[in-house]
């Protein structure tokens, strides 16, 4: 069995830690969902962290209550609000994440 140099082992450990942190961060991002109702409350979209529409709830009778143009306005307003909320959640997750190097990895020494 070969011995691994301590600096190499420290770099391997740091890389493993970084992979775990990235996986955890990705899991938190994948869990972001925003559901903001339309102005009337009749439409509730679900938007993920990437701004993709993942669901859309229309209250019973909403299609009969609004004209086509009004319904489009309701849906688009709710999607815009939900997208903004999902974006805020994403930025909050990213802003609260620190990407400092682990203490076990010393900065590279420069030679003069």
Coordinates of N, CA and C in Angstrom, one line a residue:
X1 N 0.8 -1.2 0.0 CA 0.0 0.0 0.0 C 0.9 1.2 0.0
X2 N 0.6 2.2 -0.8 CA 1.4 3.4 -0.9 C 0.8 4.5 0.0
X3 N 1.8 5.2 0.6 CA 1.4 6.3 1.5 C 1.1 7.6 0.6
X4 N 0.1 8.3 1.0 CA -0.2 9.5 0.2 C 0.4 10.7 1.0
X5 N 1.0 11.6 0.3 CA 1.6 12.7 0.9 C 0.5 13.5 1.6
X6 N 0.8 14.1 2.8 CA -0.2 14.8 3.6 C -0.9 15.9 2.8
X7 N -0.1 16.6 2.0 CA -0.7 17.7 1.2 C -1.7 17.2 0.2
X8 N -1.4 16.1 -0.4 CA -2.3 15.4 -1.4 C -3.5 15.0 -0.7
X9 N -3.4 14.3 0.5 CA -4.5 13.9 1.2 C -5.4 15.0 1.6
X10 N -4.8 16.1 2.0 CA -5.6 17.3 2.4 C -6.4 17.8 1.2
X11 N -5.7 17.8 0.0 CA -6.5 18.3 -1.2 C -7.6 17.3 -1.5
X12 N -7.4 16.1 -1.4 CA -8.4 15.1 -1.6 C -9.6 15.2 -0.7
X13 N -9.3 15.5 0.6 CA -10.3 15.7 1.6 C -11.1 16.9 1.3
X14 N -10.4 18.0 0.9 CA -11.1 19.3 0.6 C -12.0 19.1 -0.6
X15 N -11.5 18.3 -1.6 CA -12.4 18.1 -2.8 C -13.6 17.3 -2.4
X16 N -13.4 16.3 -1.6 CA -14.6 15.5 -1.1 C -15.6 16.4 -0.4
X17 N -15.1 17.2 0.5 CA -15.9 18.2 1.3 C -16.7 19.1 0.3
X18 N -16.0 19.6 -0.7 CA -16.6 20.5 -1.6 C -17.7 19.8 -2.4
X19 N -17.5 18.6 -2.8 CA -18.5 17.8 -3.5 C -19.7 17.7 -2.7
X20 N -19.6 17.4 -1.4 CA -20.7 17.2 -0.5 C -21.4 18.6 -0.3
X21 N -20.7 19.6 -0.2 CA -21.3 20.9 0.0 C -22.1 21.3 -1.3
X22 N -21.5 21.0 -2.4 CA -22.2 21.3 -3.7 C -23.5 20.5 -3.8
X23 N -23.4 19.2 -3.4 CA -24.6 18.4 -3.5 C -25.7 18.9 -2.5
X24 N -25.3 19.3 -1.3 CA -26.3 19.8 -0.4 C -26.9 21.1 -0.9
X25 N -26.1 22.0 -1.5 CA -26.6 23.2 -2.1 C -27.5 22.9 -3.2
X26 N -27.2 22.0 -4.1 CA -28.0 21.6 -5.2 C -29.4 21.1 -4.7
X27 N -29.3 20.3 -3.6 CA -30.6 19.8 -3.0 C -31.5 20.9 -2.5
X28 N -30.9 21.9 -1.9 CA -31.6 23.0 -1.4 C -32.2 23.8 -2.5
X29 N -31.5 24.0 -3.6 CA -32.0 24.8 -4.7 C -33.1 24.0 -5.4
X30 N -32.9 22.7 -5.5 CA -34.0 21.9 -6.2 C -35.3 21.9 -5.4
X31 N -35.2 22.2 -4.1 CA -36.4 22.2 -3.2 C -37.1 23.5 -3.2
X32 N -36.5 24.5 -3.9 CA -37.2 25.8 -3.9 C -38.4 25.8 -4.8
X33 N -39.5 26.3 -4.2 CA -40.8 26.4 -4.9 C -41.5 27.7 -4.5
X34 N -42.0 28.4 -5.4 CA -42.8 29.6 -5.1 C -44.2 29.5 -5.6
X35 N -45.2 29.8 -4.8 CA -46.6 29.8 -5.2 C -47.2 31.1 -4.7
X36 N -47.2 32.1 -5.6 CA -47.8 33.4 -5.3 C -49.1 33.5 -6.1
X37 N -50.2 33.8 -5.4 CA -51.5 33.9 -6.1 C -51.6 35.1 -7.0
X38 N -52.6 35.0 -8.0 CA -52.9 36.1 -8.8 C -53.6 37.2 -8.0
X39 N -53.8 38.4 -8.6 CA -54.5 39.5 -7.9 C -55.8 39.0 -7.3
X40 N -56.5 38.2 -8.1 CA -57.9 37.8 -7.6 C -57.8 36.6 -6.7
X41 N -56.6 35.9 -6.6 CA -56.5 34.7 -5.8 C -57.0 33.5 -6.5
X42 N -57.5 33.6 -7.7 CA -58.1 32.5 -8.5 C -57.1 31.6 -9.2
X43 N -55.8 32.1 -9.3 CA -54.8 31.4 -10.0 C -53.6 31.3 -9.1
X44 N -53.0 30.1 -9.0 CA -51.8 29.9 -8.2 C -50.8 29.1 -9.0
X45 N -49.8 29.6 -9.5 CA -48.8 28.8 -10.2 C -47.7 28.4 -9.2
X46 N -47.0 27.4 -9.6 CA -45.8 26.9 -8.9 C -44.6 27.0 -9.8
X47 N -43.6 27.8 -9.3 CA -42.4 28.0 -10.0 C -41.2 27.5 -9.3
X48 N -40.2 26.9 -9.9 CA -39.0 26.4 -9.2 C -37.9 27.5 -9.3
X49 N -36.8 27.1 -8.7 CA -35.7 28.1 -8.6 C -35.1 28.6 -9.9
X50 N -35.3 27.8 -11.0 CA -34.8 28.2 -12.3 C -35.9 29.0 -13.1
X51 N -37.0 29.3 -12.4 CA -38.1 30.0 -13.1 C -39.0 29.2 -14.0
X52 N -38.9 27.9 -13.8 CA -39.7 27.0 -14.6 C -41.1 26.8 -13.9
X53 N -42.1 26.9 -14.7 CA -43.5 26.6 -14.2 C -43.6 25.1 -14.0
X54 N -43.9 24.7 -12.7 CA -44.0 23.3 -12.4 C -45.4 22.9 -12.1
X55 N -46.3 23.9 -11.9 CA -47.7 23.6 -11.6 C -48.5 24.8 -11.8
X56 N -49.8 24.6 -12.0 CA -50.8 25.7 -12.1 C -52.1 25.3 -11.6
X57 N -52.6 26.0 -10.6 CA -53.9 25.8 -10.0 C -54.9 26.9 -10.5
X58 N -56.0 26.5 -11.0 CA -57.1 27.4 -11.3 C -58.3 27.0 -10.5
X59 N -58.8 28.0 -9.8 CA -59.9 27.8 -8.9 C -61.1 27.4 -9.7
X60 N -62.0 26.6 -9.1 CA -63.2 26.1 -9.9 C -64.0 27.3 -10.4
X61 N -64.4 27.2 -11.7 CA -65.2 28.3 -12.3 C -64.4 29.5 -12.8
X62 N -63.1 29.5 -12.6 CA -62.3 30.7 -13.0 C -62.4 30.9 -14.5
X63 N -62.5 29.9 -15.3 CA -62.5 30.1 -16.7 C -63.8 30.7 -17.1
X64 N -64.9 30.5 -16.4 CA -66.2 31.1 -16.7 C -66.3 32.5 -16.1
X65 N -65.4 32.9 -15.1 CA -65.5 34.2 -14.5 C -64.8 35.2 -15.3
X66 N -63.7 34.9 -15.9 CA -62.9 35.9 -16.6 C -63.0 35.6 -18.2
X67 N -62.8 36.7 -18.9 CA -62.6 36.6 -20.3 C -61.2 35.9 -20.6
X68 N -61.0 35.5 -21.8 CA -59.7 34.9 -22.1 C -58.6 35.9 -21.8
X69 N -58.7 37.1 -22.2 CA -57.6 38.1 -22.0 C -57.4 38.4 -20.5
X70 N -58.5 38.4 -19.7 CA -58.4 38.6 -18.3 C -57.7 37.4 -17.6
X71 N -58.1 36.2 -18.0 CA -57.5 35.0 -17.5 C -56.0 35.0 -17.8
X72 N -55.6 35.4 -19.0 CA -54.2 35.4 -19.3 C -53.5 36.4 -18.4
X73 N -54.1 37.6 -18.2 CA -53.5 38.6 -17.3 C -53.3 38.1 -15.9
X74 N -54.3 37.4 -15.4 CA -54.3 36.8 -14.0 C -53.1 35.8 -14.0
X75 N -53.0 34.9 -15.0 CA -52.0 33.8 -15.0 C -50.6 34.5 -15.0
X76 N -50.4 35.4 -16.0 CA -49.1 36.0 -16.1 C -48.7 36.8 -14.9
X77 N -49.6 37.5 -14.3 CA -49.3 38.3 -13.1 C -48.8 37.3 -12.0
X78 N -49.5 36.2 -11.8 CA -49.2 35.2 -10.8 C -47.8 34.6 -11.1
X79 N -47.6 34.3 -12.3 CA -46.3 33.7 -12.7 C -45.2 34.6 -12.5
X80 N -45.3 35.9 -12.8 CA -44.3 36.9 -12.6 C -44.0 37.0 -11.1
X81 N -45.0 37.1 -10.3 CA -44.8 37.2 -8.8 C -44.1 35.9 -8.3
X82 N -44.5 34.8 -8.7 CA -43.9 33.5 -8.3 C -42.5 33.4 -8.7
X83 N -42.2 33.8 -9.9 CA -40.8 33.8 -10.4 C -39.9 34.7 -9.6
X84 N -40.4 35.9 -9.3 CA -39.7 36.8 -8.5 C -39.4 36.3 -7.1
X85 N -40.4 35.6 -6.5 CA -40.3 35.0 -5.2 C -39.2 33.9 -5.3
X86 N -39.3 33.0 -6.3 CA -38.4 31.9 -6.4 C -37.0 32.4 -6.6
X87 N -36.8 33.5 -7.4 CA -35.5 34.2 -7.5 C -35.0 34.7 -6.2
X88 N -35.8 35.3 -5.4 CA -35.4 35.8 -4.1 C -35.0 34.6 -3.2
X89 N -35.7 33.5 -3.2 CA -35.3 32.4 -2.4 C -34.0 31.8 -2.9
X90 N -33.8 31.8 -4.2 CA -32.5 31.3 -4.7 C -31.3 32.2 -4.3
X91 N -31.5 33.5 -4.4 CA -30.5 34.4 -4.0 C -30.2 34.3 -2.5
X92 N -31.2 34.1 -1.7 CA -31.0 34.0 -0.3 C -30.2 32.8 0.0
X93 N -30.5 31.6 -0.6 CA -29.7 30.4 -0.5 C -28.2 30.7 -0.9
X94 N -28.0 31.3 -2.0 CA -26.7 31.5 -2.5 C -25.9 32.5 -1.7
X95 N -26.6 33.6 -1.2 CA -25.9 34.6 -0.4 C -25.5 34.1 0.9
X96 N -26.2 33.1 1.5 CA -25.9 32.6 2.8 C -24.9 31.4 2.7
X97 N -24.5 31.1 1.5 CA -23.5 30.0 1.4 C -22.1 30.6 1.4
X98 N -21.2 30.1 2.2 CA -19.8 30.5 2.2 C -18.9 29.5 1.5
X99 N -18.0 30.0 0.7 CA -17.1 29.1 -0.1 C -15.7 29.3 0.3
X100 N -15.4 29.4 1.5 CA -14.0 29.5 2.0 C -13.3 28.2 1.9
X101 N -12.0 28.2 1.7 CA -11.3 27.0 1.6 C -11.2 26.4 3.0
X102 N -11.3 25.1 3.1 CA -11.2 24.4 4.4 C -9.8 24.7 5.0
X103 N -9.8 24.7 6.4 CA -8.6 25.1 7.1 C -7.4 24.1 6.8
X104 N -7.8 22.9 6.4 CA -6.8 21.9 6.2 C -6.0 22.1 5.0
X105 N -6.4 23.0 4.1 CA -5.7 23.3 2.9 C -5.0 24.7 3.0
X106 N -3.7 24.7 3.0 CA -3.0 25.9 3.2 C -2.8 26.5 1.8
X107 N -2.8 27.9 1.7 CA -2.5 28.5 0.4 C -1.1 28.1 -0.2
X108 N -1.0 28.0 -1.5 CA 0.3 27.6 -2.1 C 1.4 28.6 -1.7
X109 N 2.5 28.0 -1.4 CA 3.7 28.9 -1.1 C 4.3 29.4 -2.4
X110 N 4.6 30.6 -2.4 CA 5.3 31.2 -3.6 C 6.8 31.2 -3.3
X111 N 7.6 30.9 -4.3 CA 9.0 30.9 -4.2 C 9.6 32.2 -4.7
X112 N 10.6 32.8 -4.1 CA 11.2 34.1 -4.5 C 12.3 33.9 -5.5

